[in-house]
Short mmCIF file of C-alpha atoms and ligand atoms in Angstrom, two decimals:
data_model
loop_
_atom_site.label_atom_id
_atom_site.label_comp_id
_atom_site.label_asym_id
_atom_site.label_seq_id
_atom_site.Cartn_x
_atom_site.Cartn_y
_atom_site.Cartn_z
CA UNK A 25 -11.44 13.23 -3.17
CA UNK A 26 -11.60 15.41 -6.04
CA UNK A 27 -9.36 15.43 -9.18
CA UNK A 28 -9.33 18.10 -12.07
CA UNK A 29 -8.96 18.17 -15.99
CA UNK A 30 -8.53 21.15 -17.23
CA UNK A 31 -10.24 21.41 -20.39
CA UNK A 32 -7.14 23.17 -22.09
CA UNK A 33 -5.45 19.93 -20.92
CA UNK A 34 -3.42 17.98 -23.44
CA UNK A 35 -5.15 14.62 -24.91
CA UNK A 36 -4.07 11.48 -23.45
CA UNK A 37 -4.64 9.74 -26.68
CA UNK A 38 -1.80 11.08 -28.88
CA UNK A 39 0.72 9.66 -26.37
CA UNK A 40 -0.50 6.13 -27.24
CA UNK A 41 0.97 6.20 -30.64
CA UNK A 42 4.74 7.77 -29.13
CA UNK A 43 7.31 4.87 -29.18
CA UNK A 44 9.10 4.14 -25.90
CA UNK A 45 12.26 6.22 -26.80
CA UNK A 46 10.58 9.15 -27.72
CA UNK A 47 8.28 8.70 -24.13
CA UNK A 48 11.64 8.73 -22.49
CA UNK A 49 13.41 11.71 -24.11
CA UNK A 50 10.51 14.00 -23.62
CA UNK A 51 9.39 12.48 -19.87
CA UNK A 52 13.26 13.57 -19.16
CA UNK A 53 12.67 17.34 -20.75
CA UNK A 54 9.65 17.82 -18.78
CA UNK A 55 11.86 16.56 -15.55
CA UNK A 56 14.87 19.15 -16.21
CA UNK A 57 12.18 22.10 -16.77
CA UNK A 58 10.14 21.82 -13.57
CA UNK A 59 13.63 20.86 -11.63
CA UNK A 60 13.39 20.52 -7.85
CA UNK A 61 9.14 21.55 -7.91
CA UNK A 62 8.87 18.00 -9.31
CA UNK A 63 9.14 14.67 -7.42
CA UNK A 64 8.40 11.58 -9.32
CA UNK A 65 7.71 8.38 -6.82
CA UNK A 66 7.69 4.89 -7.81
CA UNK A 67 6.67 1.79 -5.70
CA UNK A 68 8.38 -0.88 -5.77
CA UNK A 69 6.18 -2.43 -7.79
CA UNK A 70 6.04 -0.60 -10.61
CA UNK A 71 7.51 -1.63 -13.99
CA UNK A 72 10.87 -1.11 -14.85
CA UNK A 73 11.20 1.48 -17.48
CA UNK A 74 8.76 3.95 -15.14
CA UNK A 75 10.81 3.33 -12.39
CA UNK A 76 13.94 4.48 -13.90
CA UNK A 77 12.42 8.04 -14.29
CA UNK A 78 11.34 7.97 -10.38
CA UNK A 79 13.22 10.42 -8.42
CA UNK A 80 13.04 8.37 -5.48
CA UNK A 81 11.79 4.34 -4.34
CA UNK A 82 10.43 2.96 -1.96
CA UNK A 83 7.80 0.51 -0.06
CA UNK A 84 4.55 2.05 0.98
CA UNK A 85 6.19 3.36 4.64
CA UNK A 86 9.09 4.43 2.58
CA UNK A 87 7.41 6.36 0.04
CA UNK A 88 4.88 8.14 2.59
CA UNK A 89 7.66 9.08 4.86
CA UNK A 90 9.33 10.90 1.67
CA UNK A 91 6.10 12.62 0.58
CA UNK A 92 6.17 14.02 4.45
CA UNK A 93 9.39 15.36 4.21
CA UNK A 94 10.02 17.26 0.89
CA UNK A 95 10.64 20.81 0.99
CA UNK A 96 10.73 21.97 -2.12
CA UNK A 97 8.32 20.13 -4.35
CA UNK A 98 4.98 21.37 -5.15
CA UNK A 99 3.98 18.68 -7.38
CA UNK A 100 4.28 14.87 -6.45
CA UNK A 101 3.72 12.56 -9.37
CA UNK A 102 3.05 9.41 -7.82
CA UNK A 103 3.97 5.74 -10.02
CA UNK A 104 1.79 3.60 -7.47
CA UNK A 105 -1.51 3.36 -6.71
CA UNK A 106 -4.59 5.85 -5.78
CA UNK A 107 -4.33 5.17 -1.38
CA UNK A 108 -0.59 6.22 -2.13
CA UNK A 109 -1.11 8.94 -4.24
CA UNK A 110 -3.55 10.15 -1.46
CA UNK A 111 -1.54 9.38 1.59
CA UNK A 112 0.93 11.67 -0.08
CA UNK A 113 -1.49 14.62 -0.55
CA UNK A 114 -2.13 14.22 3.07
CA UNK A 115 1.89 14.09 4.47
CA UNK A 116 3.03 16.41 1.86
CA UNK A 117 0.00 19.18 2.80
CA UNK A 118 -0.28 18.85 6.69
CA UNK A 119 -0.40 22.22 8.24
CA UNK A 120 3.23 22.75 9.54
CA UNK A 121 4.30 21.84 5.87
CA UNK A 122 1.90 24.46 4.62
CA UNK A 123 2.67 27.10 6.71
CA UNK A 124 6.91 26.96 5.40
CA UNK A 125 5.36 27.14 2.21
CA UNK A 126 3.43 30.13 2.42
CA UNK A 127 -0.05 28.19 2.25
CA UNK A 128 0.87 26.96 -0.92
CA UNK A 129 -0.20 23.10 -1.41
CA UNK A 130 1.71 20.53 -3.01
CA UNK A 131 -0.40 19.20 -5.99
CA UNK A 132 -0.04 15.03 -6.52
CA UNK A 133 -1.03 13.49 -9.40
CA UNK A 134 -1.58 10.01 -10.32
CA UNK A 135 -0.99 9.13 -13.71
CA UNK A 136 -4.01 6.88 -14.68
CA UNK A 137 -6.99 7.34 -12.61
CA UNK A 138 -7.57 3.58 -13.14
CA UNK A 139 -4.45 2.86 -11.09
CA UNK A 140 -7.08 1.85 -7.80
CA UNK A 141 -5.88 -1.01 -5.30
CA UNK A 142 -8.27 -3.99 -5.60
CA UNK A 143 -7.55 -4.91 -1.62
CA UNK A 144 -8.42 -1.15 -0.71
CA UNK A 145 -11.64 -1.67 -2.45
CA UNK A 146 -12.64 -3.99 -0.38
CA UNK A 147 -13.46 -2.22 2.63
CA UNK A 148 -15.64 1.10 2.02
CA UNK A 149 -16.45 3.48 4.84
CA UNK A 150 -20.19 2.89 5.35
CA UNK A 151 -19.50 -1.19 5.43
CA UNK A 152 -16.86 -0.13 8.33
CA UNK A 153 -18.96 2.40 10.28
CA UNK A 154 -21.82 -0.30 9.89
CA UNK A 155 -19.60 -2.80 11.87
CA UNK A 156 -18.12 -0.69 14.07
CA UNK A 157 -22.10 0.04 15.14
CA UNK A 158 -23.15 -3.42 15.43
CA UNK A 159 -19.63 -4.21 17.61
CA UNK A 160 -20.43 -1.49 19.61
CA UNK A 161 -23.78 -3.53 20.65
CA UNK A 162 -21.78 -7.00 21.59
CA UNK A 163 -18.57 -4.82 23.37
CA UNK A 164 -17.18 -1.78 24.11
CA UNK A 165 -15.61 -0.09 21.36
CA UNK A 166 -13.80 1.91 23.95
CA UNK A 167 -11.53 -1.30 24.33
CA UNK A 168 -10.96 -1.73 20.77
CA UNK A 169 -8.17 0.02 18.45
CA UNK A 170 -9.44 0.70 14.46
CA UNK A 171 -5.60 -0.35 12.74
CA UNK A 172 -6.25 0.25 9.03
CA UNK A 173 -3.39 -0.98 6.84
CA UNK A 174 -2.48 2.11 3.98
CA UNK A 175 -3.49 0.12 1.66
CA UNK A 176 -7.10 1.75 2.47
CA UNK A 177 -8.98 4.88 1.10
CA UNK A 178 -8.41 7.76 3.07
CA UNK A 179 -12.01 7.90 4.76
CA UNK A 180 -10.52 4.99 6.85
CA UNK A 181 -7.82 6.24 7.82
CA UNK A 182 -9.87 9.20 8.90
CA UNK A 183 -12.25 6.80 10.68
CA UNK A 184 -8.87 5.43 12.55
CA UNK A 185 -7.77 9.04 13.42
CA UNK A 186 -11.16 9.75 15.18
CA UNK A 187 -11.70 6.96 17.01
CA UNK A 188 -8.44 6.54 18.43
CA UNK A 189 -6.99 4.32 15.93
CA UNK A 190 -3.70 4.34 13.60
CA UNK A 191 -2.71 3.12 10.53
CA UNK A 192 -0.14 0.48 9.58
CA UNK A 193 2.31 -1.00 6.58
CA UNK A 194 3.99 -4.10 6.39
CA UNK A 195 6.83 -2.89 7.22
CA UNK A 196 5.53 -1.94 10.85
CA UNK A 197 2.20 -3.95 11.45
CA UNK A 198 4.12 -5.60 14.43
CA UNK A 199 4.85 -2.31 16.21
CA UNK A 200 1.26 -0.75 15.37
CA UNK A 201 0.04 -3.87 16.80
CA UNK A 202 1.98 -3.48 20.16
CA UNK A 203 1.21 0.37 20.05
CA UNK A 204 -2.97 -0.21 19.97
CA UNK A 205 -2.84 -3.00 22.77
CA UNK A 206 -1.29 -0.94 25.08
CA UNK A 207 -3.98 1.68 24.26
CA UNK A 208 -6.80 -0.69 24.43
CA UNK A 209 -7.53 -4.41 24.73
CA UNK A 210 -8.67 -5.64 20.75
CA UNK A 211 -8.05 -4.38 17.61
CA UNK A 212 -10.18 -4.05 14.91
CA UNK A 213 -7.84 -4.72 11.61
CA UNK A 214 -8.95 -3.83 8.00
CA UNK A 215 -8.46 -3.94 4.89
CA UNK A 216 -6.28 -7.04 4.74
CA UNK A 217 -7.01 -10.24 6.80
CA UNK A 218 -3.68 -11.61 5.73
CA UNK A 219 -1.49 -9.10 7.27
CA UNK A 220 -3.32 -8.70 10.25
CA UNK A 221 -3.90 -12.59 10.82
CA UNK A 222 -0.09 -13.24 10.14
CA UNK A 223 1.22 -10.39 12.32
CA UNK A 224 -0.79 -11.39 15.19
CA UNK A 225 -0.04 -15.13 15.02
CA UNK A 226 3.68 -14.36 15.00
CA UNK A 227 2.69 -11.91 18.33
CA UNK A 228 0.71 -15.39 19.97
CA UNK A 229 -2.45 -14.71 18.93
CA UNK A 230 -4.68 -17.33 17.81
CA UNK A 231 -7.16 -17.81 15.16
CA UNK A 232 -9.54 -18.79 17.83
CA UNK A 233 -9.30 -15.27 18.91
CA UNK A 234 -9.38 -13.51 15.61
CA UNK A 235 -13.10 -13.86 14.03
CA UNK A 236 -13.11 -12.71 10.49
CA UNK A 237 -15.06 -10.32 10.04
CA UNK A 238 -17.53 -10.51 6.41
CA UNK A 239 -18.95 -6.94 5.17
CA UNK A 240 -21.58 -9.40 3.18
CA UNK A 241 -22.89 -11.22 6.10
CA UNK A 242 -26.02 -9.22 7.46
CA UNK A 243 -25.39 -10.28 11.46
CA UNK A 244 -22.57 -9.33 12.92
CA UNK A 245 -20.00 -9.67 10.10
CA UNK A 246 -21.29 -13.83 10.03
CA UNK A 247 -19.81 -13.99 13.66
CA UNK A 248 -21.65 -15.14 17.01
CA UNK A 249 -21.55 -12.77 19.81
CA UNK A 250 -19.18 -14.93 22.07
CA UNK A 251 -16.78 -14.94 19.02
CA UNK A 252 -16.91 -11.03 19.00
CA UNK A 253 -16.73 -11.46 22.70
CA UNK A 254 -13.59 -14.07 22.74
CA UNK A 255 -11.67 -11.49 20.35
CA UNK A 256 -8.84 -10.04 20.44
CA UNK A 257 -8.09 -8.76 16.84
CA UNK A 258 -11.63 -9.18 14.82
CA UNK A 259 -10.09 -9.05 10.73
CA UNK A 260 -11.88 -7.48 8.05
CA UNK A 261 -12.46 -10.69 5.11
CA UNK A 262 -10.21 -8.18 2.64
CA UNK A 263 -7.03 -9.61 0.56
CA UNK A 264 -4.65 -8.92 -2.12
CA UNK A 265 -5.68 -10.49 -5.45
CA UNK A 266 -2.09 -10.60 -6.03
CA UNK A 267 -0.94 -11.93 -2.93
CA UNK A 268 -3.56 -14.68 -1.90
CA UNK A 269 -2.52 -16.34 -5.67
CA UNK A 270 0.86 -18.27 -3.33
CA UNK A 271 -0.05 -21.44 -2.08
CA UNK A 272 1.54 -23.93 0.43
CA UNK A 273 1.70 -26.34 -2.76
CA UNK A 274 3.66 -23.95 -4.69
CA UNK A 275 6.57 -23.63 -1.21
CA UNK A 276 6.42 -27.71 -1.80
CA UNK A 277 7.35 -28.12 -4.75
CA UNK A 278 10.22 -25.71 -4.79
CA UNK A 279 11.51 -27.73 -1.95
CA UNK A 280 11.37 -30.74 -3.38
CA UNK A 281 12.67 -29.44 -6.54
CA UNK A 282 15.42 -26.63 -5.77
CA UNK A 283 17.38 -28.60 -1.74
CA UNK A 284 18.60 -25.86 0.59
CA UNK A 285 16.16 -22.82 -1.46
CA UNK A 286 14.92 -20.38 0.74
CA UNK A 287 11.00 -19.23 0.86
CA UNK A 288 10.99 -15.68 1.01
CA UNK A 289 7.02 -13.87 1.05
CA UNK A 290 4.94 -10.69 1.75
CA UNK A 291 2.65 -11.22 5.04
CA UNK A 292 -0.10 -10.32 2.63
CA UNK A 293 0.47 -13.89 1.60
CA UNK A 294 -2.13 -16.80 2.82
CA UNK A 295 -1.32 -18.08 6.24
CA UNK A 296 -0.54 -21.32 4.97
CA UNK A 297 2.34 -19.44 3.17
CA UNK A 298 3.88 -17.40 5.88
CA UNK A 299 3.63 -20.56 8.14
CA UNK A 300 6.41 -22.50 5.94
CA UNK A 301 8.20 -19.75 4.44
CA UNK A 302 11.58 -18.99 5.75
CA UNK A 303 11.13 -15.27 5.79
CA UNK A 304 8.06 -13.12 5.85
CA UNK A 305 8.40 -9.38 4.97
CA UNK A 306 7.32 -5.92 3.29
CA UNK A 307 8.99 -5.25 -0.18
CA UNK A 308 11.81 -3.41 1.18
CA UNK A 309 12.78 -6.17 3.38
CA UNK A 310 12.22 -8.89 0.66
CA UNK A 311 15.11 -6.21 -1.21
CA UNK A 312 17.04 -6.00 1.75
CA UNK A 313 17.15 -9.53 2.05
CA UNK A 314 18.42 -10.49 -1.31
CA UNK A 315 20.64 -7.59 -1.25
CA UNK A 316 22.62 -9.31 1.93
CA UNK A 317 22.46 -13.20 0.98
CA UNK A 318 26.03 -14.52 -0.01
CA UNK A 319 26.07 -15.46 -4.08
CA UNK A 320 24.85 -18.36 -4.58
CA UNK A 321 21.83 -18.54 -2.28
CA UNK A 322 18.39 -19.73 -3.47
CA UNK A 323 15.27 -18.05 -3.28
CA UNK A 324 11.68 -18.30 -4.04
CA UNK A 325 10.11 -15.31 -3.33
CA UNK A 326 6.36 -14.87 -3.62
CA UNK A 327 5.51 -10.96 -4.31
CA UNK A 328 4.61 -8.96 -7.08
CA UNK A 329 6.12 -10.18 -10.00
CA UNK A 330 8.04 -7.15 -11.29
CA UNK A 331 9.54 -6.60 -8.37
CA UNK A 332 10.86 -10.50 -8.13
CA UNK A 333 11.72 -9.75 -11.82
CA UNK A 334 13.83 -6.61 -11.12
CA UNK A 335 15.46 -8.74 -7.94
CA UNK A 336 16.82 -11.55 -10.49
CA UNK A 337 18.27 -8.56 -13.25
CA UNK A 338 19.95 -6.77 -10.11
CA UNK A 339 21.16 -10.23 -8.65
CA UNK A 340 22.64 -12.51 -11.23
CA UNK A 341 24.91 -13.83 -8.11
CA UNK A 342 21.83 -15.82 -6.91
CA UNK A 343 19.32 -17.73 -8.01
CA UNK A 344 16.10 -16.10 -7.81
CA UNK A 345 12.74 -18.06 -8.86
CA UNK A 346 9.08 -16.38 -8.50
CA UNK A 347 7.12 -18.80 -6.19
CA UNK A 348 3.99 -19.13 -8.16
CA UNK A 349 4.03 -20.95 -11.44
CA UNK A 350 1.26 -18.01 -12.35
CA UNK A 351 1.48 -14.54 -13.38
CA UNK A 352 1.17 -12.20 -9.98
CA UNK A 353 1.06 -9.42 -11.26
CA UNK A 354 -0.27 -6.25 -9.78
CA UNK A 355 -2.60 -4.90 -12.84
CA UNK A 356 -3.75 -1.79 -11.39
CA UNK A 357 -0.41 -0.28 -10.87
CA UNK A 358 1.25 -1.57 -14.29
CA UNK A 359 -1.54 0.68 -15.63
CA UNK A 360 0.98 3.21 -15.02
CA UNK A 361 2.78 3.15 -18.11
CA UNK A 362 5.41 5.84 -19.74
CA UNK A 363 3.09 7.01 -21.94
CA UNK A 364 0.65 8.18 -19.17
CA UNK A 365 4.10 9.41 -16.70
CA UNK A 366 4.52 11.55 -19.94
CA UNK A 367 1.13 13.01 -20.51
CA UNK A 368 1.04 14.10 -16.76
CA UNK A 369 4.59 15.57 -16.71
CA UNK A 370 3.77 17.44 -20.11
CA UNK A 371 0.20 18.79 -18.48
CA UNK A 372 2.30 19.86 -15.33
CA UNK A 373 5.11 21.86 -17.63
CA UNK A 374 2.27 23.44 -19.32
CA UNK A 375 0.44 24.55 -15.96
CA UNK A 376 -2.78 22.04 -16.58
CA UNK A 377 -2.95 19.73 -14.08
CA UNK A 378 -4.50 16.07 -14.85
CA UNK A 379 -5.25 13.60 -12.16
CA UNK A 380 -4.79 15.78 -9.20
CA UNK A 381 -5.55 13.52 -6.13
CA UNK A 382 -6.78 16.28 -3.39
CA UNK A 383 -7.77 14.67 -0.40
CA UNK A 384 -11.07 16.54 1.38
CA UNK A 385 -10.22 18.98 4.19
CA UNK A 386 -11.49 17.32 7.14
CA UNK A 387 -10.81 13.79 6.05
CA UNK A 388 -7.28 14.85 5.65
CA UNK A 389 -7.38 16.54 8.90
CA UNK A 390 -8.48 12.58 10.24
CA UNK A 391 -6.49 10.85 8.84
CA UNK A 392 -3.19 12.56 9.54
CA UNK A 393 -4.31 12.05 12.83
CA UNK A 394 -3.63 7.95 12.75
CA UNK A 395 -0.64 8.67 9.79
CA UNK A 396 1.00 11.19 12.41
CA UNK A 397 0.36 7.83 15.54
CA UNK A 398 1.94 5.89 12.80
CA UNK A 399 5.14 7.69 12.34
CA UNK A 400 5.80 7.97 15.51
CA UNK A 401 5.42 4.29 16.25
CA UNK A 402 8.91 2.98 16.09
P1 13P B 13 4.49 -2.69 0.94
O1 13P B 13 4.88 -1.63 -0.02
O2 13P B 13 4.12 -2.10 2.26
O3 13P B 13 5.44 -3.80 1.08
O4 13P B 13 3.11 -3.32 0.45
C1 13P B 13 2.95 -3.99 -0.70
C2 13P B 13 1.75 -3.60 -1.41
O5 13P B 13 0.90 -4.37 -1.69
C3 13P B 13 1.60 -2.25 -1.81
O6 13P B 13 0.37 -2.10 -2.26
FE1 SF4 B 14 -3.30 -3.49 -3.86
FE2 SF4 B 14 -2.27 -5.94 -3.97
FE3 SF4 B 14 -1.72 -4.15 -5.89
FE4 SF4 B 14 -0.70 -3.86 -3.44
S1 SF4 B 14 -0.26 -5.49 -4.87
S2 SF4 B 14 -1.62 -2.26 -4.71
S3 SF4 B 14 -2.40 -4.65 -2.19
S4 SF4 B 14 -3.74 -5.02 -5.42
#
């Protein structure tokens, strides 16, 4: 990855002191002068007042599936996080794409460099080619699928893409899952032990054939070699900060407090959690699931806190609690603020670029490799 600031670039600092109506007003003139070249993405996660400039919204499947298919952007200004905002340089620049554009690549740009994912961090390339070298000693790593979830640098996913492997969201774990056993008997599952443990348990799986798998742990990830043996999805000891904060207590009390409310959680959520809750899904589910309940029907729902936030504005029919009595909030992405949205925007209008995220050639080339399995997984 390599990113690029001009020196002719506008300050950031200067847009510190700009009040929010003022952000707004000028974020929107930057939008109307680079028209249709600009598409402005927003997780679902992301505070309100930067979604409302987002051109389009989406969970991470949604929002990579978008970045594959526009034609006429050339610059992507990603509101989410840096694995997004490079997923998106991949999609939006494979070759087919380039060639309709004359060669000409879309730039994406992510706001505030500091916008990282604390779960992708988790899991760096040379602790998963390390693993993958020491498996290879107790089986045959021609049985075993590398499943990255996106929420992973893009080196993984180009680790997936070479050795047969794909990646997957939570909105399609379950279907990546059946895709790599009818490749190859285990899977290997990184960054996110949650997703992978809870997918697989709901697929019959048991934790007596999932070892966790610890980057820290000199010999074989902590594991003994009939564990590694006895597997059938070995997870990589990642989790969401945000996610792992639900507990089982926290489902409790809302039952004993709130009769008839319904649990609804992200599978990056603790076992314990997606065990008792009434429904487990990816954000846009969570959405969907709100969006179709009859007024008047309870929920708890353990995710990201502006999104549960945005849920009860949208939703005043029902009565919508956030399931920890703590603030889960994801920090990294509410770095992305209007000030920063405007800085880019105003770089981009005046043709220096800030924040590119540009993907190396040949890790691109890798990782739309298990991206392109992923798609096509239904
Ligand atoms: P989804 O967007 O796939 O639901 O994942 C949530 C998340 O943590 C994004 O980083
Ligand atoms: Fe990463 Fe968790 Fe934030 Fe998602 S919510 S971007 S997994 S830290």
């Amino acid at each position: 990855m390599t990113t690029a600031t001009l020196d002719s670039s506008l300050p950031f600092a200067p847009y510190r002191q700009l009040g929010n109506d003022e952000l707004c007003q000028r974020i929107a003139k930057a939008k109307q002068s680079l028209g249709k070249s600009l598409l402005i993405l927003g997780h679902h996660y992301q505070q309100d007042e930067v979604i409302s400039h987002a051109d389009l919204t989406g969970d991470s499947y949604q929002l990579s599936k978008l970045a594959a298919e526009s034609p006429d952007c050339r610059y992507i200004v990603f509101c989410g996080v840096h694995f997004m905002a490079e997923t998106a340089d991949i999609l939006a620049n494979r070759p087919e794409k380039r060639k309709q554009r004359k060669d000409l690549h879309v730039k994406v740009v992510l706001p505030d460099m500091a916008a990282g994912c604390s779960m992708a961090d988790m899991a760096a390339i040379r602790q998963v080619e390390s693993a993958w070298d020491q498996l290879s000693e107790v089986i045959d790593t021609e049985d075993l699928t590398p499943v990255t979830y996106i929420n992973s640098a893009a080196s993984l996913k180009a680790f997936c893409g070479k050795h047969g492997g794909i990646v997957c969201t939570s909105s399609n774990a379950k279907a990546v899952l059946d895709w790599s056993f009818a490749q190859r008997k285990r899977v290997f599952f990184f960054p996110d032990q949650h997703l992978g443990r809870n997918t697989s348990l709901k697929m019959g799986i048991t934790n007596q054939h999932m070892p966790v798998w610890n980057p820290h742990e000199e010999e074989l990830g902590g594991n003994t070699r009939q564990a590694i043996e006895e597997s059938k999805v070995i997870l990589w000891k990642g989790h969401c900060s945000v996610h792992q904060m639900f507990q089982a207590a926290h489902v409790d009390q809302f039952r004993e407090k709130i009769p008839g409310i319904k649990i609804l959680v992200h599978p990056e959520c603790p076992q314990e959690v997606n065990d008792i809750a009434d429904i487990s899904g990816s954000t846009s589910k969570i959405i969907e699931t709100v969006q179709k309940a009859p007024p008047g029907t309870k929920w708890a729902i353990g995710t990201e806190l502006h999104l549960v936030n945005r849920l009860k504005k949208q939703h005043p029919e029902q009565e919508i609690h956030f399931l920890s009595p703590l603030v889960c909030m994801c920090a990294t992405m509410y770095r992305i603020d209007l000030a920063h949205l405007c800085w880019s925007l105003e770089n981009i209008v005046q043709g220096t670029l800030v924040n590119q995220i540009h993907v190396k050639e040949d890790v691109a080339r890798w990782s739309l490799i298990a991206l392109e399995r992923m798609l096509t997984v239904k």
